[in-house]
PDB file of C-alpha atoms in Angstrom:
ATOM      1  CA  UNK A   1      -1.864   1.861  17.521  1.00 46.00           C
ATOM      2  CA  UNK A   2       0.147   0.920  20.612  1.00 50.00           C
ATOM      3  CA  UNK A   3       3.697   0.183  19.545  1.00 51.00           C
ATOM      4  CA  UNK A   4       5.583   1.500  22.601  1.00 56.00           C
ATOM      5  CA  UNK A   5       8.048  -1.404  22.456  1.00 79.00           C
ATOM      6  CA  UNK A   6       9.289  -0.246  19.055  1.00 87.00           C
ATOM      7  CA  UNK A   7      12.125   2.258  18.693  1.00 93.00           C
ATOM      8  CA  UNK A   8      10.969   5.868  18.303  1.00 94.00           C
ATOM      9  CA  UNK A   9      11.837   6.021  14.597  1.00 96.00           C
ATOM     10  CA  UNK A  10       9.731   2.929  13.859  1.00 96.00           C
ATOM     11  CA  UNK A  11       6.831   4.280  15.924  1.00 96.00           C
ATOM     12  CA  UNK A  12       6.931   7.519  13.953  1.00 96.00           C
ATOM     13  CA  UNK A  13       6.967   5.683  10.616  1.00 95.00           C
ATOM     14  CA  UNK A  14       4.069   3.397  11.525  1.00 95.00           C
ATOM     15  CA  UNK A  15       2.035   6.229  13.010  1.00 95.00           C
ATOM     16  CA  UNK A  16       2.605   8.302   9.878  1.00 94.00           C
ATOM     17  CA  UNK A  17       1.636   5.423   7.586  1.00 92.00           C
ATOM     18  CA  UNK A  18      -1.589   4.851   9.478  1.00 90.00           C
ATOM     19  CA  UNK A  19      -2.544   8.523   9.808  1.00 92.00           C
ATOM     20  CA  UNK A  20      -1.677   9.462   6.215  1.00 90.00           C
ATOM     21  CA  UNK A  21      -3.647   6.462   4.920  1.00 86.00           C
ATOM     22  CA  UNK A  22      -6.670   7.477   6.984  1.00 85.00           C
ATOM     23  CA  UNK A  23      -6.545  11.272   6.603  1.00 88.00           C
ATOM     24  CA  UNK A  24      -4.187  12.052   3.740  1.00 85.00           C
ATOM     25  CA  UNK A  25      -0.934  13.963   3.956  1.00 88.00           C
ATOM     26  CA  UNK A  26      -2.484  17.386   4.528  1.00 88.00           C
ATOM     27  CA  UNK A  27      -4.970  16.062   7.089  1.00 90.00           C
ATOM     28  CA  UNK A  28      -2.214  15.163   9.535  1.00 92.00           C
ATOM     29  CA  UNK A  29      -0.279  17.647  11.622  1.00 93.00           C
ATOM     30  CA  UNK A  30       3.023  17.162  13.392  1.00 92.00           C
ATOM     31  CA  UNK A  31       1.308  17.098  16.786  1.00 94.00           C
ATOM     32  CA  UNK A  32      -0.961  14.286  15.523  1.00 95.00           C
ATOM     33  CA  UNK A  33       2.069  12.280  14.431  1.00 94.00           C
ATOM     34  CA  UNK A  34       3.913  12.796  17.696  1.00 95.00           C
ATOM     35  CA  UNK A  35       0.879  11.921  19.800  1.00 95.00           C
ATOM     36  CA  UNK A  36       0.087   8.766  17.814  1.00 94.00           C
ATOM     37  CA  UNK A  37       3.716   7.635  18.035  1.00 95.00           C
ATOM     38  CA  UNK A  38       4.088   8.646  21.695  1.00 93.00           C
ATOM     39  CA  UNK A  39       7.265  10.431  20.655  1.00 94.00           C
ATOM     40  CA  UNK A  40       8.901  13.620  21.923  1.00 92.00           C
ATOM     41  CA  UNK A  41       8.957  16.553  19.497  1.00 86.00           C
ATOM     42  CA  UNK A  42      12.732  16.596  19.079  1.00 90.00           C
ATOM     43  CA  UNK A  43      12.745  12.983  17.926  1.00 92.00           C
ATOM     44  CA  UNK A  44      10.924  13.800  14.690  1.00 93.00           C
ATOM     45  CA  UNK A  45      13.671  16.090  13.417  1.00 94.00           C
ATOM     46  CA  UNK A  46      16.390  13.884  14.879  1.00 95.00           C
ATOM     47  CA  UNK A  47      15.244  10.940  12.742  1.00 96.00           C
ATOM     48  CA  UNK A  48      13.766  12.939   9.846  1.00 94.00           C
ATOM     49  CA  UNK A  49      15.752  16.161   9.290  1.00 94.00           C
ATOM     50  CA  UNK A  50      13.221  17.495   6.751  1.00 91.00           C
ATOM     51  CA  UNK A  51      10.353  16.725   9.100  1.00 90.00           C
ATOM     52  CA  UNK A  52       7.034  15.621   7.686  1.00 91.00           C
ATOM     53  CA  UNK A  53       8.389  15.335   4.130  1.00 90.00           C
ATOM     54  CA  UNK A  54      11.075  12.803   5.066  1.00 93.00           C
ATOM     55  CA  UNK A  55       8.659  10.989   7.343  1.00 94.00           C
ATOM     56  CA  UNK A  56       6.121  10.700   4.509  1.00 92.00           C
ATOM     57  CA  UNK A  57       8.708   9.063   2.250  1.00 93.00           C
ATOM     58  CA  UNK A  58       9.702   6.643   5.019  1.00 95.00           C
ATOM     59  CA  UNK A  59       6.052   5.842   5.770  1.00 94.00           C
ATOM     60  CA  UNK A  60       5.346   5.162   2.094  1.00 93.00           C
ATOM     61  CA  UNK A  61       8.357   2.851   1.915  1.00 95.00           C
ATOM     62  CA  UNK A  62       7.216   0.979   5.019  1.00 95.00           C
ATOM     63  CA  UNK A  63       3.669   0.632   3.649  1.00 92.00           C
ATOM     64  CA  UNK A  64       5.022  -0.524   0.288  1.00 94.00           C
ATOM     65  CA  UNK A  65       7.176  -3.145   1.972  1.00 96.00           C
ATOM     66  CA  UNK A  66       4.119  -4.382   3.878  1.00 93.00           C
ATOM     67  CA  UNK A  67       2.225  -4.692   0.595  1.00 94.00           C
ATOM     68  CA  UNK A  68       5.119  -6.639  -0.930  1.00 96.00           C
ATOM     69  CA  UNK A  69       4.864  -9.075   1.990  1.00 97.00           C
ATOM     70  CA  UNK A  70       1.111  -9.470   1.407  1.00 96.00           C
ATOM     71  CA  UNK A  71       1.705 -10.141  -2.283  1.00 97.00           C
ATOM     72  CA  UNK A  72       4.415 -12.714  -1.541  1.00 98.00           C
ATOM     73  CA  UNK A  73       2.241 -14.461   1.050  1.00 98.00           C
ATOM     74  CA  UNK A  74      -0.715 -14.530  -1.353  1.00 97.00           C
ATOM     75  CA  UNK A  75       1.267 -16.311  -4.043  1.00 97.00           C
ATOM     76  CA  UNK A  76       3.419 -18.511  -1.775  1.00 97.00           C
ATOM     77  CA  UNK A  77       1.158 -21.582  -1.787  1.00 96.00           C
ATOM     78  CA  UNK A  78      -0.848 -20.772  -4.904  1.00 97.00           C
ATOM     79  CA  UNK A  79      -1.387 -23.464  -7.526  1.00 97.00           C
ATOM     80  CA  UNK A  80      -1.777 -20.891 -10.330  1.00 96.00           C
ATOM     81  CA  UNK A  81      -1.450 -17.187 -10.975  1.00 96.00           C
ATOM     82  CA  UNK A  82      -5.215 -16.702 -10.677  1.00 95.00           C
ATOM     83  CA  UNK A  83      -5.244 -18.564  -7.338  1.00 96.00           C
ATOM     84  CA  UNK A  84      -2.545 -16.245  -5.974  1.00 97.00           C
ATOM     85  CA  UNK A  85      -4.274 -13.160  -7.342  1.00 97.00           C
ATOM     86  CA  UNK A  86      -7.572 -14.295  -5.824  1.00 97.00           C
ATOM     87  CA  UNK A  87      -5.918 -14.810  -2.457  1.00 97.00           C
ATOM     88  CA  UNK A  88      -4.426 -11.318  -2.734  1.00 97.00           C
ATOM     89  CA  UNK A  89      -7.850  -9.813  -3.422  1.00 96.00           C
ATOM     90  CA  UNK A  90      -9.329 -11.612  -0.421  1.00 97.00           C
ATOM     91  CA  UNK A  91      -6.467 -10.510   1.846  1.00 96.00           C
ATOM     92  CA  UNK A  92      -6.980  -6.925   0.728  1.00 94.00           C
ATOM     93  CA  UNK A  93     -10.736  -7.223   1.342  1.00 95.00           C
ATOM     94  CA  UNK A  94      -9.985  -8.338   4.888  1.00 94.00           C
ATOM     95  CA  UNK A  95      -7.588  -5.404   5.320  1.00 91.00           C
ATOM     96  CA  UNK A  96     -10.269  -3.088   3.965  1.00 91.00           C
ATOM     97  CA  UNK A  97     -12.686  -4.349   6.620  1.00 91.00           C
ATOM     98  CA  UNK A  98     -10.077  -4.026   9.376  1.00 89.00           C
ATOM     99  CA  UNK A  99      -9.203  -0.432   8.489  1.00 82.00           C
ATOM    100  CA  UNK A 100     -12.739   0.868   8.719  1.00 72.00           C
ATOM    101  CA  UNK A 101     -13.482   0.901   4.998  1.00 68.00           C
ATOM    102  CA  UNK A 102     -12.472   4.490   4.392  1.00 71.00           C
ATOM    103  CA  UNK A 103      -8.683   4.411   4.335  1.00 74.00           C
ATOM    104  CA  UNK A 104      -7.026   5.156   1.037  1.00 75.00           C
ATOM    105  CA  UNK A 105      -4.092   3.525  -0.660  1.00 76.00           C
ATOM    106  CA  UNK A 106      -1.101   3.996   1.652  1.00 74.00           C
ATOM    107  CA  UNK A 107       1.058   5.297  -1.187  1.00 80.00           C
ATOM    108  CA  UNK A 108      -1.529   7.487  -2.894  1.00 77.00           C
ATOM    109  CA  UNK A 109      -2.816   9.002   0.363  1.00 74.00           C
ATOM    110  CA  UNK A 110       0.703   9.907   1.385  1.00 72.00           C
ATOM    111  CA  UNK A 111       2.538  10.823  -1.779  1.00 75.00           C
ATOM    112  CA  UNK A 112      -0.092  12.044  -4.231  1.00 74.00           C
ATOM    113  CA  UNK A 113      -1.903  14.112  -1.635  1.00 72.00           C
ATOM    114  CA  UNK A 114       1.370  15.534  -0.341  1.00 68.00           C
ATOM    115  CA  UNK A 115       3.120  18.624  -1.614  1.00 71.00           C
ATOM    116  CA  UNK A 116       3.746  19.022  -5.330  1.00 71.00           C
ATOM    117  CA  UNK A 117       7.086  17.365  -5.189  1.00 79.00           C
ATOM    118  CA  UNK A 118       8.964  15.442  -7.875  1.00 84.00           C
ATOM    119  CA  UNK A 119      10.625  13.269  -5.227  1.00 84.00           C
ATOM    120  CA  UNK A 120       7.187  12.194  -3.927  1.00 86.00           C
ATOM    121  CA  UNK A 121       5.964  11.262  -7.408  1.00 88.00           C
ATOM    122  CA  UNK A 122       9.177   9.384  -8.246  1.00 90.00           C
ATOM    123  CA  UNK A 123       8.950   7.500  -4.957  1.00 91.00           C
ATOM    124  CA  UNK A 124       5.310   6.584  -5.601  1.00 90.00           C
ATOM    125  CA  UNK A 125       6.288   5.262  -9.033  1.00 92.00           C
ATOM    126  CA  UNK A 126       9.077   3.146  -7.509  1.00 94.00           C
ATOM    127  CA  UNK A 127       6.717   1.728  -4.883  1.00 93.00           C
ATOM    128  CA  UNK A 128       4.038   0.852  -7.429  1.00 94.00           C
ATOM    129  CA  UNK A 129       6.581  -0.595  -9.863  1.00 96.00           C
ATOM    130  CA  UNK A 130       7.867  -2.781  -7.041  1.00 96.00           C
ATOM    131  CA  UNK A 131       4.369  -4.174  -6.483  1.00 96.00           C
ATOM    132  CA  UNK A 132       3.909  -4.819 -10.201  1.00 97.00           C
ATOM    133  CA  UNK A 133       7.323  -6.485 -10.495  1.00 98.00           C
ATOM    134  CA  UNK A 134       6.581  -8.726  -7.504  1.00 98.00           C
ATOM    135  CA  UNK A 135       3.345  -9.905  -9.145  1.00 97.00           C
ATOM    136  CA  UNK A 136       5.117 -10.210 -12.502  1.00 98.00           C
ATOM    137  CA  UNK A 137       7.729 -12.507 -10.938  1.00 97.00           C
ATOM    138  CA  UNK A 138       4.951 -14.783  -9.714  1.00 97.00           C
ATOM    139  CA  UNK A 139       3.263 -14.759 -13.121  1.00 97.00           C
ATOM    140  CA  UNK A 140       6.564 -15.775 -14.703  1.00 97.00           C
ATOM    141  CA  UNK A 141       6.940 -18.535 -12.126  1.00 96.00           C
ATOM    142  CA  UNK A 142       3.597 -19.900 -13.356  1.00 96.00           C
ATOM    143  CA  UNK A 143       4.916 -20.133 -16.904  1.00 96.00           C
ATOM    144  CA  UNK A 144       3.869 -16.861 -18.469  1.00 96.00           C
ATOM    145  CA  UNK A 145       6.212 -15.170 -20.898  1.00 97.00           C
ATOM    146  CA  UNK A 146       7.678 -11.813 -19.913  1.00 96.00           C
ATOM    147  CA  UNK A 147       5.185  -9.702 -21.885  1.00 97.00           C
ATOM    148  CA  UNK A 148       2.102 -11.607 -20.693  1.00 95.00           C
ATOM    149  CA  UNK A 149       3.404 -11.643 -17.113  1.00 96.00           C
ATOM    150  CA  UNK A 150       3.873  -7.868 -17.176  1.00 97.00           C
ATOM    151  CA  UNK A 151       0.416  -7.305 -18.659  1.00 95.00           C
ATOM    152  CA  UNK A 152      -1.249  -9.538 -16.077  1.00 95.00           C
ATOM    153  CA  UNK A 153       0.635  -7.845 -13.240  1.00 96.00           C
ATOM    154  CA  UNK A 154      -0.313  -4.371 -14.449  1.00 96.00           C
ATOM    155  CA  UNK A 155      -3.910  -5.456 -14.975  1.00 95.00           C
ATOM    156  CA  UNK A 156      -4.112  -6.820 -11.439  1.00 95.00           C
ATOM    157  CA  UNK A 157      -2.620  -3.614 -10.050  1.00 95.00           C
ATOM    158  CA  UNK A 158      -5.180  -1.505 -11.932  1.00 93.00           C
ATOM    159  CA  UNK A 159      -8.038  -3.734 -10.804  1.00 94.00           C
ATOM    160  CA  UNK A 160      -6.963  -3.506  -7.185  1.00 94.00           C
ATOM    161  CA  UNK A 161      -6.455   0.268  -7.233  1.00 91.00           C
ATOM    162  CA  UNK A 162      -9.799   0.877  -8.898  1.00 92.00           C
ATOM    163  CA  UNK A 163     -11.472  -1.796  -6.810  1.00 93.00           C
ATOM    164  CA  UNK A 164     -10.248  -0.191  -3.590  1.00 91.00           C
ATOM    165  CA  UNK A 165     -11.709   3.172  -4.624  1.00 90.00           C
ATOM    166  CA  UNK A 166     -15.041   1.628  -5.599  1.00 92.00           C
ATOM    167  CA  UNK A 167     -15.113  -0.379  -2.359  1.00 92.00           C
ATOM    168  CA  UNK A 168     -14.600   2.875  -0.431  1.00 89.00           C
ATOM    169  CA  UNK A 169     -17.470   4.521  -2.296  1.00 91.00           C
ATOM    170  CA  UNK A 170     -19.766   1.541  -1.760  1.00 93.00           C
ATOM    171  CA  UNK A 171     -18.417   0.897   1.763  1.00 91.00           C
ATOM    172  CA  UNK A 172     -18.193  -2.762   0.891  1.00 93.00           C
ATOM    173  CA  UNK A 173     -15.244  -5.133   0.653  1.00 94.00           C
ATOM    174  CA  UNK A 174     -17.314  -7.322  -1.654  1.00 96.00           C
ATOM    175  CA  UNK A 175     -16.015  -5.210  -4.535  1.00 95.00           C
ATOM    176  CA  UNK A 176     -12.510  -6.517  -3.784  1.00 95.00           C
ATOM    177  CA  UNK A 177     -13.733 -10.090  -3.352  1.00 96.00           C
ATOM    178  CA  UNK A 178     -15.443  -9.858  -6.750  1.00 95.00           C
ATOM    179  CA  UNK A 179     -12.307  -8.717  -8.608  1.00 94.00           C
ATOM    180  CA  UNK A 180     -11.268 -12.291  -9.569  1.00 93.00           C
ATOM    181  CA  UNK A 181     -14.348 -12.436 -11.821  1.00 91.00           C
ATOM    182  CA  UNK A 182     -12.586  -9.831 -13.963  1.00 88.00           C
ATOM    183  CA  UNK A 183      -9.375 -11.826 -14.420  1.00 81.00           C
ATOM    184  CA  UNK A 184     -10.770 -13.690 -17.434  1.00 68.00           C
ATOM    185  CA  UNK A 185     -11.427 -10.419 -19.242  1.00 62.00           C
ATOM    186  CA  UNK A 186      -7.667  -9.728 -19.437  1.00 52.00           C
ATOM    187  CA  UNK A 187      -6.566 -13.325 -19.732  1.00 51.00           C
TER     188      UNK A 187
END
């Protein structure tokens, strides 16, 4: 990841997001983060006073915001909820292929594999709820009532999370591309 043009804080956040996703929270040391971000040691504590813990929360937020953008883009030109959800699955399959097929969920790899920390778990819940609410808003836009929209959004989230894990085990993005076949089961 060569992001030298970015400010140091942004380089640290992006480096952390990428490394935590690939290796998990405990698999990444401070020297790894600094090297990947091309950042001096003092900059980590300047921007993140609690060090790796604060950086992990910032990285999870950044990754969550990226996912929200992918969700929005997937539904932007969709003709139906299922069309948008299918596009989302295909975009995630492409991401899976681009990341080497072994990276975990950016939130789970960072926050669930981090220290036993209530703030980490609360932050993970907020990130995931944001994804679900974004999908729910699109479902409502396509005419679903609030309850159905919420159920469809949660179902899609569960399919994607489970699909990503199965795709990792099988080392195949086809699992993600096949998820739309399961939409009818919940519909």
